[in-house]
Coordinates of C-alpha atoms in Angstrom, one line a residue:
X103 CA 90.4 50.4 165.5
X104 CA 91.5 50.4 162.4
X105 CA 95.4 51.1 160.8
X106 CA 94.2 54.1 160.6
X107 CA 92.8 54.8 163.4
X108 CA 95.8 53.3 165.6
X109 CA 98.2 55.9 163.4
X110 CA 96.6 58.9 164.5
X111 CA 96.5 57.8 167.6
X112 CA 100.3 57.6 168.4
X113 CA 100.5 60.9 166.1
X114 CA 97.9 62.5 168.5
X115 CA 99.7 61.5 171.2
X116 CA 102.9 62.9 170.5
X117 CA 101.2 66.3 170.7
X118 CA 99.2 65.7 173.7
X119 CA 102.2 63.9 175.7
X120 CA 104.5 67.5 173.7
X121 CA 102.1 69.4 175.7
X122 CA 102.2 67.8 178.0
X123 CA 105.9 68.1 178.8
X124 CA 105.7 64.3 179.7
X125 CA 108.7 63.0 177.9
X126 CA 108.9 59.6 178.8
X127 CA 104.8 58.9 177.2
X128 CA 106.7 61.1 174.3
X129 CA 109.4 58.6 173.5
X130 CA 107.3 55.6 173.4
X131 CA 105.9 57.1 170.0
X132 CA 108.8 57.5 169.0
X133 CA 111.3 54.7 166.4
X134 CA 114.9 54.1 167.7
X135 CA 116.0 56.9 165.9
X136 CA 114.0 59.0 163.5
X137 CA 114.6 61.3 160.8
X138 CA 114.4 64.9 162.6
X139 CA 113.3 67.4 159.8
X140 CA 112.4 71.1 161.7
X141 CA 114.4 73.5 158.7
X142 CA 111.4 74.7 157.9
X143 CA 111.9 77.0 160.8
X144 CA 115.0 77.0 160.3
X145 CA 116.6 74.2 163.3
X146 CA 119.7 73.6 160.8
X147 CA 119.2 70.6 158.9
X148 CA 116.6 67.4 158.7
X149 CA 119.1 64.4 159.7
X150 CA 118.5 61.0 162.1
X151 CA 119.2 61.3 165.4
X152 CA 118.0 59.1 168.8
X153 CA 114.5 59.3 170.7
X154 CA 116.7 60.2 173.1
X155 CA 118.0 62.8 172.1
X156 CA 114.9 64.7 169.9
X157 CA 113.0 64.1 173.8
X158 CA 116.1 66.4 175.3
X159 CA 116.2 69.0 172.6
X160 CA 112.9 69.0 173.3
X161 CA 112.8 69.5 176.6
X162 CA 115.8 71.9 176.6
X163 CA 113.3 74.1 174.1
X164 CA 109.4 74.3 175.5
X165 CA 111.6 74.0 179.6
X166 CA 111.0 77.9 179.7
X167 CA 107.4 78.0 177.7
X168 CA 104.5 78.7 180.5
X169 CA 102.6 76.9 178.2
X170 CA 102.4 74.6 175.0
X171 CA 99.6 73.9 172.6
X172 CA 99.5 71.6 169.4
X173 CA 96.3 72.0 167.6
X174 CA 96.7 69.0 164.0
X175 CA 94.1 68.2 162.5
X176 CA 92.4 67.7 158.3
X177 CA 94.3 63.9 158.2
X178 CA 95.6 61.6 155.8
X179 CA 96.8 58.9 156.2
X180 CA 98.8 56.3 153.0
X181 CA 99.3 52.4 154.8
X182 CA 101.2 50.4 153.4
X183 CA 101.8 46.8 155.0
X184 CA 103.8 48.4 158.0
X185 CA 104.2 51.2 156.9
X186 CA 102.8 54.2 157.5
X187 CA 103.3 57.9 155.9
X188 CA 100.9 60.8 157.8
X189 CA 99.9 64.3 156.6
X190 CA 97.6 66.7 158.5
X191 CA 98.0 70.2 159.4
X192 CA 99.5 71.7 162.7
X193 CA 99.4 74.3 165.1
X194 CA 100.9 74.9 167.7
X195 CA 101.4 78.1 169.9
X196 CA 104.0 78.9 172.8
X197 CA 102.4 81.4 176.1
X198 CA 105.2 82.7 178.0
X199 CA 103.4 86.1 179.5
X200 CA 106.2 89.1 180.1
X201 CA 106.1 92.5 180.4
X202 CA 105.7 93.5 177.0
X203 CA 102.3 92.0 176.7
X204 CA 102.7 90.0 173.3
X205 CA 102.2 86.9 175.9
X206 CA 102.3 84.0 172.0
X207 CA 104.2 83.0 169.6
X208 CA 102.5 80.3 166.9
X209 CA 103.5 78.5 164.3
X210 CA 101.1 77.4 160.8
X211 CA 102.4 74.7 159.3
X212 CA 102.1 71.0 158.0
X213 CA 103.4 67.2 158.8
X214 CA 104.5 64.8 157.0
X215 CA 105.7 62.4 159.1
X216 CA 106.7 58.6 159.0
X217 CA 105.7 55.7 160.5
X218 CA 106.5 51.9 161.0
X219 CA 104.8 49.3 163.0
X220 CA 107.2 47.5 165.5
X221 CA 105.4 44.5 167.0
X222 CA 101.9 45.6 166.7
X223 CA 102.3 49.5 167.5
X224 CA 103.0 52.3 165.2
X225 CA 106.2 53.7 165.6
X226 CA 107.0 57.2 164.1
X227 CA 111.1 56.6 161.8
X228 CA 110.5 60.4 160.3
X229 CA 109.2 63.3 162.1
X230 CA 108.6 66.8 158.6
X231 CA 106.9 70.5 159.8
X232 CA 106.8 72.9 157.1
X233 CA 105.9 76.2 158.2
X234 CA 103.6 78.2 157.1
X235 CA 104.2 81.1 158.6
X236 CA 104.6 82.7 162.2
X237 CA 102.9 84.9 164.0
X238 CA 102.6 87.1 168.0
X239 CA 105.9 87.3 169.9
X240 CA 109.4 86.2 168.2
X241 CA 112.0 86.0 171.1
X242 CA 109.5 84.1 173.2

């Protein structure tokens, strides 16, 4: 497997394990501390926080949903030594059946991810979501 494939695999695993709510495995994709920027969604200012804080926040924020689905692609990966930058498109669907019949909220945007290779393992140490639009039930 090439370095680029390893990097893409790490990012894919982050999303797959998030969808599965496998927080132990999500945390393994992250560096001990991560610069997190979800400000385009109104989630506060970018900050350096621990992997555990990210996992705890995502667990709490996604807990009420029946299903989560991330789809990412159109990867552009630049590797320089033991560091890499990855850009990709992404969508996230949140599903929660409710009396309104409006069961889905979809987030569409791009991601900028920085990874560092630590002991031959690529870890995400910067994670930014750039929202293009949200569609569906705003109350989910």
